[in-house]
PDB file of C-alpha atoms in Angstrom:
ATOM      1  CA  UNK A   1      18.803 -19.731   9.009  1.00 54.00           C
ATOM      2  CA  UNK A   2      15.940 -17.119   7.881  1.00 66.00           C
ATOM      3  CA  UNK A   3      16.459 -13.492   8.172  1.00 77.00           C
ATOM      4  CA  UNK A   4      14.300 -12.484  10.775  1.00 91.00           C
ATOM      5  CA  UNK A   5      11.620  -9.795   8.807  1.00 93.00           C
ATOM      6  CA  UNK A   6       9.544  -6.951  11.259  1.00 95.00           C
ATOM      7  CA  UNK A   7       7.673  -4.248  10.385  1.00 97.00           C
ATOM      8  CA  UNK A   8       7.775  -1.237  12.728  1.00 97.00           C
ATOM      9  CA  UNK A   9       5.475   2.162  12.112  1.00 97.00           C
ATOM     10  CA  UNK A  10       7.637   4.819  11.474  1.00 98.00           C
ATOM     11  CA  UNK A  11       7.298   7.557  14.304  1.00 97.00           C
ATOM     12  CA  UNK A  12      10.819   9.004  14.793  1.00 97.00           C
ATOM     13  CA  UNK A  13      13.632  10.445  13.032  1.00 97.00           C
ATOM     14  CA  UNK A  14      15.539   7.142  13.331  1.00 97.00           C
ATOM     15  CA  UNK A  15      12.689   4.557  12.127  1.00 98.00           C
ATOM     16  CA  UNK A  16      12.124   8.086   9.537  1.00 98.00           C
ATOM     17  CA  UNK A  17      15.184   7.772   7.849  1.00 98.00           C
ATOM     18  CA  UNK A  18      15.383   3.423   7.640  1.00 98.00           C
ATOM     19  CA  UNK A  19      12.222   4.249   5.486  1.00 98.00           C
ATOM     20  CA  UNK A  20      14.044   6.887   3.470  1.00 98.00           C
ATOM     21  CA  UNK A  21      17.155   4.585   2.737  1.00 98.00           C
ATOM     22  CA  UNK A  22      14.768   2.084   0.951  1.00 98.00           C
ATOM     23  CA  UNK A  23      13.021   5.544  -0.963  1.00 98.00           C
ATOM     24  CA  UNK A  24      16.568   6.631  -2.189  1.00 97.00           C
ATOM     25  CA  UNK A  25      17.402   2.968  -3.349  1.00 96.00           C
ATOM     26  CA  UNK A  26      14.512   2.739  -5.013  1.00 96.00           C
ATOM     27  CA  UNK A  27      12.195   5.819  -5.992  1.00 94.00           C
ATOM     28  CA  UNK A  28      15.589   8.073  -6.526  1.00 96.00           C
ATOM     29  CA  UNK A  29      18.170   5.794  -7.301  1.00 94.00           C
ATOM     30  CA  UNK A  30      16.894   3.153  -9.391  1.00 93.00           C
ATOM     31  CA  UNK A  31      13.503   4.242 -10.623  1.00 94.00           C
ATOM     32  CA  UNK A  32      14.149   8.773 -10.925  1.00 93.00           C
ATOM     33  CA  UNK A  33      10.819   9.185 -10.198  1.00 93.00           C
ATOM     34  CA  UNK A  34      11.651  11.701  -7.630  1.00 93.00           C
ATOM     35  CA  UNK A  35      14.782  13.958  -7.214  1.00 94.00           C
ATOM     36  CA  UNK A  36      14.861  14.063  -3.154  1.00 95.00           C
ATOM     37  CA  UNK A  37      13.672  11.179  -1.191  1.00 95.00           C
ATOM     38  CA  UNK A  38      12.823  13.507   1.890  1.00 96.00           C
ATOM     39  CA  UNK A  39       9.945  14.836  -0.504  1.00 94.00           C
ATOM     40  CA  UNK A  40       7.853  11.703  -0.346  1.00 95.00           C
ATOM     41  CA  UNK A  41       8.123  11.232   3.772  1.00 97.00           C
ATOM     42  CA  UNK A  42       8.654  14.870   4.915  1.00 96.00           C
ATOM     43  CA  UNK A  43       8.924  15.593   8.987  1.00 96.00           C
ATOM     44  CA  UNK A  44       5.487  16.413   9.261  1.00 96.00           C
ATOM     45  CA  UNK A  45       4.375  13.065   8.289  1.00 96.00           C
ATOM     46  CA  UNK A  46       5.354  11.924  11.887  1.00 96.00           C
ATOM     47  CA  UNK A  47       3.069  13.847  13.485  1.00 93.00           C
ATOM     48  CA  UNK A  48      -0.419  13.553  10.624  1.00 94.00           C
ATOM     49  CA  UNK A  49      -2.588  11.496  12.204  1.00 94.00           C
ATOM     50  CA  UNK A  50      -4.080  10.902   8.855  1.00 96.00           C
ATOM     51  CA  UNK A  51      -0.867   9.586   7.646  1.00 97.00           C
ATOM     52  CA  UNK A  52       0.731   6.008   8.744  1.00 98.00           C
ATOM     53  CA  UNK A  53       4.481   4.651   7.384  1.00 98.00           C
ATOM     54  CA  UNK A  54       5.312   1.868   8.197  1.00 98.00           C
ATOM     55  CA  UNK A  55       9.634   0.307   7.392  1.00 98.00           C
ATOM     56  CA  UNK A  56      10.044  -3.432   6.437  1.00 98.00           C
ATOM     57  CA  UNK A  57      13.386  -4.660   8.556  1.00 97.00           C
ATOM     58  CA  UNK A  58      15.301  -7.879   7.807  1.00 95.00           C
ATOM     59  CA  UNK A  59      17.733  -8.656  10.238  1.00 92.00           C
ATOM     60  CA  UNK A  60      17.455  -4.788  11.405  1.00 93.00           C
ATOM     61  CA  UNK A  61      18.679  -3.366   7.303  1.00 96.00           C
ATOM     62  CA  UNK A  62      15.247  -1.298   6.016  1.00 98.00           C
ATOM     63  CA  UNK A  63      13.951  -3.490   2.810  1.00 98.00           C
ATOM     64  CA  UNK A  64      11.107  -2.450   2.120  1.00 98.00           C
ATOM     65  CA  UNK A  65       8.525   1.017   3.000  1.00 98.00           C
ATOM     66  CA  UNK A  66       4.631   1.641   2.450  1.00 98.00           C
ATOM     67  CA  UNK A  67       2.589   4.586   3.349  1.00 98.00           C
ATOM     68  CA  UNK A  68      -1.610   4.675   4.020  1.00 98.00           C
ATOM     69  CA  UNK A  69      -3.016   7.666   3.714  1.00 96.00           C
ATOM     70  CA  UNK A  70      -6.282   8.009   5.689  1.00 96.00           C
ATOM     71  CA  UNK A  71      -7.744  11.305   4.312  1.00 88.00           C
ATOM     72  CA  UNK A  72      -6.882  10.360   0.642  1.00 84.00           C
ATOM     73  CA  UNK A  73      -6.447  13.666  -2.333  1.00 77.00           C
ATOM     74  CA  UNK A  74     -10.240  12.769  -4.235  1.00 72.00           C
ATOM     75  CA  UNK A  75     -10.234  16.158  -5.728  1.00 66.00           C
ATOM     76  CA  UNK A  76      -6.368  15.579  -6.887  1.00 70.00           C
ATOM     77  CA  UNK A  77      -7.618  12.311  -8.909  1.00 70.00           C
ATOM     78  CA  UNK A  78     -10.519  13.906 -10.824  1.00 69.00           C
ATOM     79  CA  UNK A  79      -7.842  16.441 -12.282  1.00 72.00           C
ATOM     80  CA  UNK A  80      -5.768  13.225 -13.415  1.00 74.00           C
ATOM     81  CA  UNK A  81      -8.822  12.690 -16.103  1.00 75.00           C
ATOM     82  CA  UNK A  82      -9.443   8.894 -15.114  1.00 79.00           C
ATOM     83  CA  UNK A  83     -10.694   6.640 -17.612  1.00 83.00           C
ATOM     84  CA  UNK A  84     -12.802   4.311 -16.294  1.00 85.00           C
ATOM     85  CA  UNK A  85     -12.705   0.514 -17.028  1.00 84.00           C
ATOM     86  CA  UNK A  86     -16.068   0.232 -16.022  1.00 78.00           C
ATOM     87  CA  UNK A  87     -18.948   2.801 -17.289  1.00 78.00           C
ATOM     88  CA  UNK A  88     -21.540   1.671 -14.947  1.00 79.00           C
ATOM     89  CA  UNK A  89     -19.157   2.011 -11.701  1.00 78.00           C
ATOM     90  CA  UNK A  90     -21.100   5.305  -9.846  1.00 81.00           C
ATOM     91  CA  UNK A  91     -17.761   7.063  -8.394  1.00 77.00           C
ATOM     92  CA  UNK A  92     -19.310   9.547  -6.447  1.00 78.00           C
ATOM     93  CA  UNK A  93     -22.089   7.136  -4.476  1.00 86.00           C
ATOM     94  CA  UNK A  94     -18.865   4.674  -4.144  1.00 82.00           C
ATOM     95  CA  UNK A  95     -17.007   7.763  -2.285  1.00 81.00           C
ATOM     96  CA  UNK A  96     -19.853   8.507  -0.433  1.00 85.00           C
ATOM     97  CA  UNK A  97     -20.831   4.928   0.897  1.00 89.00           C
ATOM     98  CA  UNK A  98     -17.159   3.608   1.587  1.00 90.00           C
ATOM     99  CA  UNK A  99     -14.315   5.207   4.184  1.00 93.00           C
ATOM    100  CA  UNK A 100     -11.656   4.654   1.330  1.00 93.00           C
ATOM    101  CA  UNK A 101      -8.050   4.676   2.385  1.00 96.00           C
ATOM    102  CA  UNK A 102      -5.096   5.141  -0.047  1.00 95.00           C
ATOM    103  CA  UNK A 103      -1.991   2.655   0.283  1.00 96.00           C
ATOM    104  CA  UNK A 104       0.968   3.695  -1.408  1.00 92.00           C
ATOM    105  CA  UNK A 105       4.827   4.253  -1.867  1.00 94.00           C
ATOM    106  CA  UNK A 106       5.608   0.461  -1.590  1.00 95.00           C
ATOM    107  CA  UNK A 107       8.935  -0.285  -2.088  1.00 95.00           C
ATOM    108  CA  UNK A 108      11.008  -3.293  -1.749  1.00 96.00           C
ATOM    109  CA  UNK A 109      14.801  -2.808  -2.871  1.00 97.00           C
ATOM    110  CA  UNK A 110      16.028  -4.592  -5.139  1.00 95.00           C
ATOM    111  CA  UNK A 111      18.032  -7.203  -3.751  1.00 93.00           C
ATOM    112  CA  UNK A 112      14.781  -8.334  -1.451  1.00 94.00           C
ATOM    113  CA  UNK A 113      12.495  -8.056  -4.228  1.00 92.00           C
ATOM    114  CA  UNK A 114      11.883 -11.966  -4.654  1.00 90.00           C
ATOM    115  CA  UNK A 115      10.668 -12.139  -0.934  1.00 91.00           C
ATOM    116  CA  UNK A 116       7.120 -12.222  -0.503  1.00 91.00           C
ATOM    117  CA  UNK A 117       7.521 -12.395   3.002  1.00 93.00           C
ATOM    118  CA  UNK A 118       8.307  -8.799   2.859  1.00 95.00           C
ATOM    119  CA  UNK A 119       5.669  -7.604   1.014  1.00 94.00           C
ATOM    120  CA  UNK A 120       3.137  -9.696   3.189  1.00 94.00           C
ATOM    121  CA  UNK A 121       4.745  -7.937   6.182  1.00 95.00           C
ATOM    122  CA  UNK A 122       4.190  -4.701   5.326  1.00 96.00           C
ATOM    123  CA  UNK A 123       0.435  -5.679   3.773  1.00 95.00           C
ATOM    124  CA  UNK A 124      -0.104  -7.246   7.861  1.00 95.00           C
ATOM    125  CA  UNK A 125       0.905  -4.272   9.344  1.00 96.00           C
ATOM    126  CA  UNK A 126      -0.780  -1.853   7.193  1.00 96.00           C
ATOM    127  CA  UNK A 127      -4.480  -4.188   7.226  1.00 96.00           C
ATOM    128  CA  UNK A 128      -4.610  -4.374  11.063  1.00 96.00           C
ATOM    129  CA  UNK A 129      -4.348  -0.730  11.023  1.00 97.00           C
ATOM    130  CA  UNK A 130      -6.854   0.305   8.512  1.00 97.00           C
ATOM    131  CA  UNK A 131      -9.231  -1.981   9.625  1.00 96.00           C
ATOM    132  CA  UNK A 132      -8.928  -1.362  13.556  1.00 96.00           C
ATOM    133  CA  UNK A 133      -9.430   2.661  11.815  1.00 96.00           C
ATOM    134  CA  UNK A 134     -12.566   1.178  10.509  1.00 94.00           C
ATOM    135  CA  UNK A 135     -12.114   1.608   6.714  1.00 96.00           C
ATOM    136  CA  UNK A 136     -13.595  -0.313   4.099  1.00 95.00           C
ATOM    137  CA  UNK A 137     -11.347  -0.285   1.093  1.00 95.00           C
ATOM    138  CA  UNK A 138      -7.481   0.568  -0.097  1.00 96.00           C
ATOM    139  CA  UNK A 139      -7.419   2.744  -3.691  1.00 93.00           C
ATOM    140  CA  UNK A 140      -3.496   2.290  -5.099  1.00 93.00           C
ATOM    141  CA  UNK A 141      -1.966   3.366  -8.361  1.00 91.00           C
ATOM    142  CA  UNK A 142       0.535   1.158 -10.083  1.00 92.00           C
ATOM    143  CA  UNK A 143       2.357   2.126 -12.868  1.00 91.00           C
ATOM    144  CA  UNK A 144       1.794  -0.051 -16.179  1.00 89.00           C
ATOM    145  CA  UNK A 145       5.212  -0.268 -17.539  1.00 90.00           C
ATOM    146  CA  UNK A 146       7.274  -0.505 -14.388  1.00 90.00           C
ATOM    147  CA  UNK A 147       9.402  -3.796 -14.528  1.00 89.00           C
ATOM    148  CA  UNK A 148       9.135  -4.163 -10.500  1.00 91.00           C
ATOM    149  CA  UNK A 149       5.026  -2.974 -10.185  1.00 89.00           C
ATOM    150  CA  UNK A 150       3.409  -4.756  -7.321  1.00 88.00           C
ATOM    151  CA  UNK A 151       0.415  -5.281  -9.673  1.00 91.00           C
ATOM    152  CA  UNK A 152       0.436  -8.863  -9.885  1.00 89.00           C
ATOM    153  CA  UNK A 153       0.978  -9.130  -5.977  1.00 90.00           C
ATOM    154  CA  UNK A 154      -1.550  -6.355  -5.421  1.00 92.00           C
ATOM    155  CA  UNK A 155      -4.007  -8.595  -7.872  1.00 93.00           C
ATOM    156  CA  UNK A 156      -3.304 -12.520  -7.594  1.00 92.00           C
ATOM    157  CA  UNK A 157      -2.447 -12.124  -3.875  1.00 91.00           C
ATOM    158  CA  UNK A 158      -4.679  -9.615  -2.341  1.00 92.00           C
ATOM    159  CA  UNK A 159      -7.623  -9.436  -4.845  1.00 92.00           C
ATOM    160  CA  UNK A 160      -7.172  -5.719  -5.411  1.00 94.00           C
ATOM    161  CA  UNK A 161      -9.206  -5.296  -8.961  1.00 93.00           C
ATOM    162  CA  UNK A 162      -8.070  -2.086 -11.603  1.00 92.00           C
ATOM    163  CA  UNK A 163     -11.120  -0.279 -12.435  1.00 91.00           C
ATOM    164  CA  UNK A 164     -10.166   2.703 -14.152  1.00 88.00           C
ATOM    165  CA  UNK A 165      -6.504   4.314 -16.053  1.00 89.00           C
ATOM    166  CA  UNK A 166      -4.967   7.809 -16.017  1.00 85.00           C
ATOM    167  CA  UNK A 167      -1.770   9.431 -17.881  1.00 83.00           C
ATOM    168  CA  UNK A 168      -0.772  11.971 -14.892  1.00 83.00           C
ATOM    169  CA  UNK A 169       0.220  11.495 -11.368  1.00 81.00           C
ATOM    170  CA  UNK A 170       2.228  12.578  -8.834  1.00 83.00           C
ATOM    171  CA  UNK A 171       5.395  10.772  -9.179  1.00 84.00           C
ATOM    172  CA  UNK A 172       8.176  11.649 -12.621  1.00 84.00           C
ATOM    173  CA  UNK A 173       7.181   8.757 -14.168  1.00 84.00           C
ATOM    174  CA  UNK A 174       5.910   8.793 -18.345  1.00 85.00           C
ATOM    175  CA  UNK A 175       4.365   5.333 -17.596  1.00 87.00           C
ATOM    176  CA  UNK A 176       0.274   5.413 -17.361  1.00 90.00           C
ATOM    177  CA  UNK A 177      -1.390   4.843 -14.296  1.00 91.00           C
ATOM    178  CA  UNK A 178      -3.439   1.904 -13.501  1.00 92.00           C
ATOM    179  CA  UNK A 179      -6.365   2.657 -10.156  1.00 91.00           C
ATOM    180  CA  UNK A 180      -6.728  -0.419  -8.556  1.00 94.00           C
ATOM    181  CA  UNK A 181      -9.580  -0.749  -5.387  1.00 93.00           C
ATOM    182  CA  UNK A 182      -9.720  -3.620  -2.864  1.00 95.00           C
ATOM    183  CA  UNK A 183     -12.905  -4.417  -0.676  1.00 95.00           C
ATOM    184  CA  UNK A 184     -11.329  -4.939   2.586  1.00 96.00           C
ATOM    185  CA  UNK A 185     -13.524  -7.404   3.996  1.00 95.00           C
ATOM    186  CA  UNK A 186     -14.200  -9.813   0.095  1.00 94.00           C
ATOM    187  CA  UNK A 187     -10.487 -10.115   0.188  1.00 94.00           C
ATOM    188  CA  UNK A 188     -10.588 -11.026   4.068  1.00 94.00           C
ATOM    189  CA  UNK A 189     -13.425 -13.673   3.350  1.00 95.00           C
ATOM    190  CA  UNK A 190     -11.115 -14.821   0.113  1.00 94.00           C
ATOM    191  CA  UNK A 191      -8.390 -15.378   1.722  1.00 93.00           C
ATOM    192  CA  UNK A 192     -10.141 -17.307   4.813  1.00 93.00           C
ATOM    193  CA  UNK A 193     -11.782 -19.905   2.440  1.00 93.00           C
ATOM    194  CA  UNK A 194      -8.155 -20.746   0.894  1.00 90.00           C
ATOM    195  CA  UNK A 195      -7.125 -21.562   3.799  1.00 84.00           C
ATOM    196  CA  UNK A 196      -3.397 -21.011   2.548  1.00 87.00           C
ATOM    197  CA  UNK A 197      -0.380 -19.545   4.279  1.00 92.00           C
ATOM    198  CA  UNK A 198      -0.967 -15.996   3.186  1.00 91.00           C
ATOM    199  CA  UNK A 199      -4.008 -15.792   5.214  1.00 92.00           C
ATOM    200  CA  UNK A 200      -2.623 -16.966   8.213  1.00 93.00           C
ATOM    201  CA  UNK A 201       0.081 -14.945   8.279  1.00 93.00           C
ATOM    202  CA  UNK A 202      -1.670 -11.607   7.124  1.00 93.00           C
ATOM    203  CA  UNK A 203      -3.765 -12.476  10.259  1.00 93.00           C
ATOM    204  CA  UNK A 204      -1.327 -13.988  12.739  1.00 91.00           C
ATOM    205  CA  UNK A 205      -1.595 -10.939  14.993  1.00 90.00           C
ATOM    206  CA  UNK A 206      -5.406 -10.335  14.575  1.00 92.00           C
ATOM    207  CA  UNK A 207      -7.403 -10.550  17.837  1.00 91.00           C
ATOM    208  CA  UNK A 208     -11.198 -11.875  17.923  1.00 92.00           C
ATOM    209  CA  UNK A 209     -12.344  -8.683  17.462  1.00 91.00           C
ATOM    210  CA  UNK A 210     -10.727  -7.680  13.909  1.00 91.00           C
ATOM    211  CA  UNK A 211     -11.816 -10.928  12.836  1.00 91.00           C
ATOM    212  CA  UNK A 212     -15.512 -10.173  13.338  1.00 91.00           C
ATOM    213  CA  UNK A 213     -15.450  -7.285  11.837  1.00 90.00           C
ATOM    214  CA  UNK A 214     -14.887  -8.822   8.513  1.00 91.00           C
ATOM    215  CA  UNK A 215     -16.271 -12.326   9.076  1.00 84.00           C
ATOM    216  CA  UNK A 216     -19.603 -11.509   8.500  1.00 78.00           C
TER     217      UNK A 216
END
């Protein structure tokens, strides 16, 4: 029988430190980029309404973690000196036109890493959110040379598109830094028209409402 997969927002020091079990496995133990796990989702984060984390379970063990951040560090990017992959793309008027979310620290541990069910979990929790916030876009870095990057999901699945590259970032990590930006509401209309299983079940808990939104 299937492992039962939920997602659950993390809001107390119990669902707090599910998410920081998958962190140690996988942003401490296995990857380094971090010495302390409790650095990446400190206390406060429970109570930033700007901030959302949200803890893959299967069968109740924490798999897999993501963060959004609603209020994303703009000024902290233009000191990573960005290269962009497309000249013409007007960064400024793009910040000033969008409401730009960041999605981040997503983490899957290794064992559950071959489950997409996971990953499309955590992507339907996170969506309904952000777009019931009313935000147009997700920004994400992915790192280039990391074995277990969610760049092809990020990409072939959810239609995110790289448009620029930077050496520096937050996380210990020598790898460069690929920016990747999804248009909430293309990938929504995407997805619709293939019709496939990925749609339906980033959507199963969408009412009428959410669906408009992006529809037209």
């Amino acid at each position: 029988m299937p492992k039962k997969i939920r997602v659950t927002r993390v809001e107390t020091p119990e669902t707090r430190e599910q998410a920081l079990s998958v962190l140690r496995s996988t942003y401490r133990d296995e990857k380094r980029w971090v010495i302390e796990a409790e650095s990446q989702l400190p206390e406060s984060d429970l109570n930033e309404s700007q901030i959302s984390w949200f803890v893959a379970l299967r069968d109740e063990e924490p798999v897999g973690v993501l963060r959004i951040h609603y209020q994303p560090p703009v000024a902290q990017y233009r000191e990573y000196e960005i290269d962009l992959l497309d000249q013409r793309i007007d960064v400024d008027q793009f910040l000033r036109t969008n409401r730009i979310a960041e999605i981040g620290r997503f983490a899957i541990v290794p064992s559950c890493r071959r489950n997409l069910m996971i990953a499309v979990a955590l992507m339907r929790a996170a969506t309904r959110e952000t777009v019931e916030r009313g935000f147009t876009h997700y920004i994400t870095d992915v790192f280039e040379n990391d074995p277990h990057s969610p760049y092809g999901f990020h990409t072939r699945v959810m239609g995110f598109a790289a448009v620029a590259t930077h050496e520096r970032g937050e996380l210990r990590c020598a790898s460069r830094r690929i920016t990747l930006i999804l248009d909430l509401k293309a990938a929504y209309q995407r997805l619709r028209r293939s019709r496939n299983w990925i749609f339906r079940s980033l959507t199963a808990d969408w009412d009428e409402g959410l669906h408009r939104q992006l529809a037209i």
